[in-house]
CSV table of C-alpha atoms and ligand atoms in Angstrom, one decimal:
chain,number,residue,atom,x,y,z
A,28,MET,CA,0.3,-0.1,0.3
A,29,THR,CA,1.3,3.3,-1.0
A,30,THR,CA,1.9,6.5,1.3
A,31,ALA,CA,-0.9,8.4,-0.6
A,32,ASN,CA,-3.5,5.3,-0.1
A,33,LYS,CA,-2.8,4.7,3.4
A,34,ILE,CA,-3.2,9.1,3.8
A,35,THR,CA,-6.3,8.4,1.9
A,36,ILE,CA,-7.9,5.7,4.0
A,37,ILE,CA,-6.9,7.6,7.1
A,38,VAL,CA,-8.7,10.9,6.0
A,39,LEU,CA,-12.0,8.8,4.9
A,40,ALA,CA,-11.9,7.0,8.2
A,41,ILE,CA,-12.0,10.4,10.0
A,42,LEU,CA,-14.6,11.8,8.1
A,43,ILE,CA,-17.0,9.0,8.5
A,44,ALA,CA,-16.5,8.9,12.2
A,45,ILE,CA,-17.2,12.9,12.3
A,46,ILE,CA,-20.1,12.2,10.7
A,47,SER,CA,-21.4,9.5,12.1
A,48,LEU,CA,-21.0,11.4,15.2
A,49,TRP,CA,-22.6,14.1,14.3
A,50,TYR,CA,-25.5,13.1,12.2
A,51,GLY,CA,-26.0,10.0,15.5
A,52,GLN,CA,-26.9,13.4,17.7
A,53,ASN,CA,-28.5,15.4,15.3
A,54,HIS,CA,-31.0,12.6,13.0
A,55,GLY,CA,-34.2,14.7,14.8
A,56,LEU,CA,-36.1,11.4,14.0
A,57,LEU,CA,-37.9,11.2,17.1
A,58,PRO,CA,-40.3,13.6,19.0
A,59,ALA,CA,-39.5,15.7,22.1
A,60,ALA,CA,-38.7,13.8,25.3
A,61,VAL,CA,-40.1,14.6,28.2
A,62,ALA,CA,-38.7,12.9,31.5
A,63,PRO,CA,-34.9,11.7,32.5
A,64,GLU,CA,-36.2,8.2,31.2
A,65,ALA,CA,-37.1,9.0,27.9
A,66,GLU,CA,-33.6,11.1,28.0
A,67,ALA,CA,-31.8,7.5,29.3
A,68,ILE,CA,-33.8,5.5,26.2
A,69,ASP,CA,-32.3,8.5,23.8
A,70,GLY,CA,-29.1,8.0,25.2
A,71,LEU,CA,-28.6,4.4,23.9
A,72,PHE,CA,-31.0,5.6,20.7
A,73,ASP,CA,-28.4,8.5,19.3
A,74,PHE,CA,-25.2,5.3,20.4
A,75,MET,CA,-26.9,3.2,17.9
A,76,MET,CA,-27.2,5.7,15.9
A,77,ILE,CA,-23.7,6.8,15.4
A,78,ILE,CA,-22.7,3.2,14.9
A,79,ALA,CA,-25.0,2.2,12.2
A,80,THR,CA,-24.5,5.5,10.4
A,81,GLY,CA,-21.1,4.5,10.9
A,82,LEU,CA,-21.3,1.0,9.2
A,83,PHE,CA,-23.9,2.3,6.7
A,84,LEU,CA,-21.2,4.9,5.7
A,85,LEU,CA,-18.4,2.4,5.2
A,86,ILE,CA,-20.6,-0.9,3.5
A,87,GLN,CA,-22.1,1.4,1.0
A,88,GLY,CA,-19.3,3.4,0.2
A,89,LEU,CA,-17.1,0.0,-0.1
A,90,LEU,CA,-19.6,-1.3,-2.7
A,91,ILE,CA,-20.0,1.9,-4.5
A,92,TYR,CA,-16.2,1.9,-4.7
A,93,THR,CA,-15.5,-1.9,-6.0
A,94,ALA,CA,-18.2,-1.6,-8.1
A,95,ILE,CA,-16.7,1.3,-10.1
A,96,ARG,CA,-13.0,0.2,-9.8
A,97,PHE,CA,-13.2,-3.4,-10.6
A,98,ARG,CA,-15.8,-2.8,-13.5
A,99,ARG,CA,-15.8,-5.1,-16.7
A,100,LYS,CA,-13.4,-2.7,-19.2
A,101,PRO,CA,-14.8,-3.2,-22.9
A,102,SER,CA,-12.2,-5.0,-24.6
A,103,ASP,CA,-12.0,-7.4,-21.1
A,104,ASP,CA,-13.4,-11.1,-21.6
A,105,THR,CA,-11.2,-12.5,-19.1
A,106,ASP,CA,-12.6,-13.5,-15.5
A,107,GLY,CA,-11.3,-12.3,-11.9
A,108,PRO,CA,-8.1,-14.0,-10.0
A,109,PRO,CA,-9.8,-16.6,-7.8
A,110,ILE,CA,-9.3,-15.4,-4.3
A,111,GLU,CA,-10.7,-17.7,-1.5
A,112,GLY,CA,-10.8,-17.5,2.4
A,113,ASN,CA,-8.7,-14.7,4.2
A,114,VAL,CA,-8.6,-15.5,7.8
A,115,ALA,CA,-7.3,-12.2,8.9
A,116,LEU,CA,-10.7,-10.3,7.7
A,117,GLU,CA,-12.5,-13.0,8.7
A,118,ILE,CA,-11.7,-12.2,12.2
A,119,VAL,CA,-11.9,-8.5,12.2
A,120,TRP,CA,-15.3,-9.1,10.7
A,121,THR,CA,-17.0,-11.5,13.0
A,122,GLY,CA,-14.8,-9.7,15.7
A,123,ILE,CA,-16.3,-6.1,15.0
A,124,PRO,CA,-19.3,-7.1,14.9
A,125,THR,CA,-19.4,-9.0,18.3
A,126,VAL,CA,-17.5,-6.8,20.4
A,127,ILE,CA,-20.4,-3.9,18.8
A,128,VAL,CA,-23.1,-6.1,19.7
A,129,LEU,CA,-21.9,-6.3,23.4
A,130,ILE,CA,-21.4,-3.1,24.0
A,131,LEU,CA,-25.0,-2.3,23.0
A,132,SER,CA,-26.3,-5.3,25.4
A,133,ILE,CA,-24.3,-3.8,28.1
A,134,TYR,CA,-25.2,-0.3,27.4
A,135,SER,CA,-28.7,-1.4,26.9
A,136,PHE,CA,-29.2,-3.5,29.9
A,137,GLU,CA,-27.5,-0.2,32.2
A,138,VAL,CA,-30.3,1.7,30.8
A,139,TYR,CA,-33.4,-0.5,31.6
A,140,SER,CA,-31.9,-0.9,35.0
A,141,THR,CA,-31.8,3.0,35.1
A,142,ILE,CA,-35.0,3.4,34.4
A,143,GLY,CA,-36.5,1.0,36.9
A,144,GLY,CA,-36.6,-2.1,34.4
A,145,LEU,CA,-35.3,-4.6,37.2
A,146,ASN,CA,-37.9,-3.4,39.6
A,147,PRO,CA,-41.6,-4.0,38.2
A,148,LYS,CA,-43.8,-5.1,41.5
A,149,ALA,CA,-46.3,-7.9,40.5
A,150,ALA,CA,-49.8,-7.7,41.3
A,151,LYS,CA,-50.7,-8.4,44.7
A,152,ASP,CA,-52.5,-12.0,44.9
A,153,GLU,CA,-55.7,-11.2,46.3
A,154,GLY,CA,-57.0,-15.1,46.5
A,155,PRO,CA,-57.2,-16.9,49.7
A,156,GLN,CA,-54.1,-17.7,51.3
A,157,PRO,CA,-53.5,-20.9,51.7
A,158,VAL,CA,-52.5,-22.0,55.3
A,159,ALA,CA,-51.4,-25.7,55.7
A,160,GLU,CA,-47.7,-26.2,56.1
A,161,GLU,CA,-47.2,-28.6,53.1
A,162,THR,CA,-48.6,-25.8,50.8
A,163,GLN,CA,-46.1,-23.5,51.9
A,164,SER,CA,-43.0,-24.3,49.7
A,165,GLU,CA,-45.4,-24.3,46.5
A,166,GLN,CA,-46.7,-21.3,47.8
A,167,GLY,CA,-43.3,-19.7,47.8
A,168,LEU,CA,-42.4,-21.4,43.7
A,169,MET,CA,-45.7,-19.2,43.1
A,170,ALA,CA,-44.9,-16.1,44.9
A,171,SER,CA,-41.4,-16.2,42.8
A,172,ALA,CA,-43.3,-16.8,39.9
A,173,SER,CA,-45.2,-14.2,39.8
A,174,ASP,CA,-42.1,-11.8,40.3
A,175,TYR,CA,-40.5,-12.9,37.7
A,176,LEU,CA,-44.0,-13.1,35.6
A,177,ALA,CA,-43.8,-8.9,36.9
A,178,LEU,CA,-44.4,-6.4,33.3
A,179,GLY,CA,-43.2,-3.2,32.9
A,180,LEU,CA,-40.7,-0.7,34.5
A,181,GLY,CA,-40.7,0.3,38.1
A,182,GLU,CA,-39.3,2.6,40.7
A,183,SER,CA,-36.3,4.2,39.1
A,184,PRO,CA,-33.7,3.1,41.2
A,185,ALA,CA,-32.9,7.1,41.7
A,186,ASN,CA,-35.7,8.0,43.0
A,187,GLN,CA,-35.8,4.9,45.1
A,188,ALA,CA,-32.3,6.3,46.2
A,189,LYS,CA,-33.8,10.0,46.5
A,190,ASN,CA,-36.8,8.1,48.6
A,191,LEU,CA,-39.8,9.8,46.5
A,192,THR,CA,-42.9,8.2,47.6
A,193,PRO,CA,-44.3,7.9,43.3
A,194,LEU,CA,-47.8,9.1,42.2
A,195,SER,CA,-49.9,6.2,42.2
A,196,ILE,CA,-52.5,6.0,39.2
A,197,ASP,CA,-54.7,3.4,37.6
A,198,VAL,CA,-54.9,2.9,34.0
A,199,ASN,CA,-57.9,0.6,32.8
A,200,ALA,CA,-58.0,0.2,28.8
A,201,ILE,CA,-61.2,-1.0,27.7
A,202,GLN,CA,-62.1,-0.6,24.1
A,203,TYR,CA,-61.9,2.1,23.1
A,204,ALA,CA,-60.4,4.5,25.9
A,205,PHE,CA,-58.1,4.3,28.8
A,206,LEU,CA,-59.4,5.9,32.2
A,207,PHE,CA,-57.3,7.2,34.8
A,208,THR,CA,-58.3,6.6,38.3
A,209,TYR,CA,-56.8,8.5,41.3
A,210,PRO,CA,-56.9,6.3,44.2
A,211,ASP,CA,-56.2,9.2,46.5
A,212,THR,CA,-59.3,10.8,45.9
A,213,GLY,CA,-61.3,8.9,43.5
A,214,VAL,CA,-61.3,11.0,40.8
A,215,VAL,CA,-61.7,9.2,37.4
A,216,ALA,CA,-60.9,11.1,34.4
A,217,SER,CA,-60.5,10.2,30.4
A,218,GLU,CA,-57.1,12.7,30.3
A,219,LEU,CA,-53.6,11.5,32.3
A,220,HIS,CA,-52.8,15.1,34.5
A,221,VAL,CA,-49.4,15.0,36.7
A,222,PRO,CA,-47.6,17.5,38.0
A,223,VAL,CA,-44.1,17.7,36.8
A,224,GLY,CA,-41.3,16.7,38.7
A,225,GLN,CA,-42.7,14.3,40.6
A,226,PRO,CA,-42.4,10.1,39.9
A,227,ILE,CA,-45.4,8.7,38.6
A,228,GLN,CA,-46.7,5.0,39.0
A,229,LEU,CA,-49.1,3.8,36.5
A,230,ASN,CA,-50.7,0.7,37.3
A,231,ILE,CA,-51.8,-0.8,33.8
A,232,SER,CA,-54.6,-3.3,33.1
A,233,ALA,CA,-56.7,-4.2,30.6
A,234,GLY,CA,-60.7,-5.0,30.9
A,235,ASP,CA,-61.6,-7.1,27.7
A,236,VAL,CA,-58.7,-7.4,24.8
A,237,ILE,CA,-55.6,-7.1,24.8
A,238,HIS,CA,-54.5,-3.3,24.4
A,239,ALA,CA,-51.0,-0.9,24.8
A,240,PHE,CA,-50.5,2.1,26.4
A,241,TRP,CA,-47.7,4.3,24.1
A,242,VAL,CA,-46.2,7.4,24.9
A,243,PRO,CA,-43.9,8.4,22.0
A,244,GLN,CA,-42.5,11.3,24.2
A,245,LEU,CA,-42.3,9.2,26.8
A,246,ARG,CA,-40.5,6.7,25.2
A,247,LEU,CA,-42.8,4.1,27.0
A,248,LYS,CA,-44.9,1.6,25.6
A,249,GLN,CA,-46.5,-1.6,27.1
A,250,ASP,CA,-49.1,-3.8,27.1
A,251,ALA,CA,-52.7,-4.1,28.8
A,252,ILE,CA,-53.4,-7.2,29.4
A,253,PRO,CA,-56.4,-9.0,30.6
A,254,GLY,CA,-55.5,-10.7,34.2
A,255,ARG,CA,-52.4,-8.8,34.6
A,256,GLU,CA,-51.0,-5.9,35.9
A,257,ALA,CA,-48.6,-4.0,34.8
A,258,GLN,CA,-46.8,-0.8,35.7
A,259,LEU,CA,-44.6,1.8,33.9
A,260,SER,CA,-42.8,4.8,35.7
A,261,PHE,CA,-41.8,8.0,34.5
A,262,THR,CA,-41.0,11.5,36.7
A,263,PRO,CA,-42.3,13.9,34.3
A,264,GLU,CA,-40.6,16.9,33.5
A,265,LYS,CA,-41.5,19.2,30.6
A,266,PRO,CA,-44.8,20.6,31.3
A,267,GLY,CA,-47.0,20.5,27.9
A,268,THR,CA,-49.4,18.3,26.4
A,269,TYR,CA,-48.9,15.0,25.4
A,270,PRO,CA,-50.8,12.1,23.4
A,271,ILE,CA,-51.3,8.7,24.6
A,272,ILE,CA,-52.0,6.1,21.9
A,273,CYS,CA,-53.1,2.6,21.8
A,274,ALA,CA,-50.4,0.9,20.1
A,275,GLU,CA,-52.4,-2.8,20.2
A,276,LEU,CA,-55.4,-3.7,17.5
A,277,CYS,CA,-57.7,-4.2,19.9
A,278,GLY,CA,-61.1,-4.1,17.2
A,279,PRO,CA,-62.4,-2.2,15.1
A,280,TYR,CA,-62.3,1.5,16.8
A,281,HIS,CA,-58.5,0.9,17.9
A,282,GLY,CA,-57.3,4.0,16.1
A,283,ALA,CA,-60.0,6.5,17.7
A,284,MET,CA,-58.3,4.8,20.7
A,285,LYS,CA,-56.5,8.4,22.4
A,286,THR,CA,-56.2,10.3,24.6
A,287,ASN,CA,-53.7,13.2,26.0
A,288,LEU,CA,-50.8,13.2,29.3
A,289,ILE,CA,-51.1,16.3,30.4
A,290,ILE,CA,-48.2,17.8,32.5
A,291,GLU,CA,-48.5,20.5,34.8
A,292,SER,CA,-47.3,23.0,37.4
A,293,GLN,CA,-48.1,21.4,40.9
A,294,GLN,CA,-50.7,24.3,40.9
A,295,ASP,CA,-52.6,23.2,37.9
A,296,TYR,CA,-52.7,20.1,39.3
A,297,GLU,CA,-54.1,20.8,42.3
A,298,ALA,CA,-56.9,22.9,41.0
A,299,TRP,CA,-57.6,19.9,37.8
A,300,LEU,CA,-58.1,17.4,40.7
A,301,GLN,CA,-60.1,19.9,42.9
A,302,GLN,CA,-62.0,20.9,40.0
A,303,GLN,CA,-62.7,16.7,39.0
A,304,GLN,CA,-64.1,16.0,42.8
A,305,VAL,CA,-66.4,18.7,42.4
A,306,ALA,CA,-67.5,17.9,39.2
A,307,GLN,CA,-67.6,14.3,40.6
A,308,SER,CA,-69.4,14.7,44.0
A,309,GLU,CA,-73.4,13.9,43.9
A,310,SER,CA,-73.8,16.6,46.8
A,311,LEU,CA,-75.6,19.6,45.4
A,312,ASP,CA,-74.1,21.6,48.8
A,313,ASN,CA,-70.6,20.0,47.5
A,314,ALA,CA,-70.9,20.8,43.8
A,315,VAL,CA,-71.6,24.1,44.3
A,316,ALA,CA,-69.3,24.3,47.5
A,317,LEU,CA,-70.2,28.2,48.7
A,318,GLU,CA,-69.0,27.2,51.8
A,319,ASN,CA,-65.8,25.4,51.1
A,320,SER,CA,-63.5,28.5,51.2
A,321,ASN,CA,-60.8,26.9,49.3
A,322,SER,CA,-63.2,26.0,46.5
A,323,LEU,CA,-62.5,26.4,43.6
A,324,LEU,CA,-65.5,27.8,41.7
A,325,THR,CA,-66.6,29.3,45.2
A,326,PRO,CA,-66.0,33.3,43.3
A,327,TYR,CA,-67.3,32.0,40.2
A,328,ALA,CA,-70.9,30.7,42.2
A,329,ASN,CA,-70.9,34.1,43.9
A,330,GLN,CA,-70.5,36.0,40.7
A,331,LEU,CA,-73.7,34.0,39.1
A,332,GLY,CA,-75.3,35.1,42.2
A,333,VAL,CA,-75.8,31.9,43.3
A,334,ASN,CA,-76.2,31.4,47.7
A,335,GLN,CA,-77.8,29.4,50.3
A,336,GLN,CA,-80.9,30.4,49.7
A,337,LEU,CA,-81.5,29.8,45.9
A,338,LEU,CA,-79.8,26.4,46.5
A,339,ASP,CA,-82.5,26.2,49.8
A,340,GLU,CA,-84.9,26.3,46.9
A,341,LEU,CA,-83.9,24.1,44.1
A,342,LYS,CA,-83.2,21.6,46.3
A,343,ALA,CA,-86.8,22.2,47.9
A,344,TYR,CA,-88.2,22.2,44.3
A,345,SER,CA,-86.4,18.7,42.9
A,346,GLN,CA,-88.1,17.3,46.5
B,8,CU,CU1,-56.2,-0.2,22.4
């Protein structure tokens, strides 16, 4: 190999490296990432994109170069030289992919563990508890099996270390909607509201067929399977409204099974929650909440001229 050729190869290698590093981090293929978990996943995606871009340029470049450089000359009808086997080359092209796959495995396992993939809890067994001693070992086996079968993502080790209590929200997927229940308040909503910075734990279940809970901006997707509870944990970081999409063909109206994730300030979240509680309360007094100084709607009720006397009259009228 001449010095000129060596220099050309080195320059090309540097060029491919620069292009790969740049494109891998500027591909613009993904929507905004709105949680640290999403950023961790993007780090892995970008890393794979850098490697893929490098390989693409190398392989396509070689292909195009060889097709042009070694094409048949017009007056040449002879065959090419009979080249057979090259141990060094074969070791290189087996070794490089092996190393890449190993690095990617370790990196993706690391990301999976960072976002809580090793921590999902299996749904609690609410069936009758056997008491006989001889069934204990069997029970132990069943417990470990149900731990093993836990689906989704649990609390992230970082949040666990900070001792942050996640806000638990039940997600029930049915044909063709997601229902969100806030167990602390009993509020049931068709949209998922979460306060910014608060670790969230979703307990996902399905009421009829298999659905899938997907939020592209969280980079999270989890099947909702009848009879099995799955979890997803994340910490919303960027306020805004993002789509929640059913990602499993679940029937003729599957395409319409969409709603929103609303990440908002703690204040807005509390106001929303209170509004839902008022709207869902059955008593007229609570619904208008004239006395409750904490109520959000009190000023509006006053503005409309709604007072206790009017309420009493309405109540008497409706009885
Ligand atoms: Cu669905």
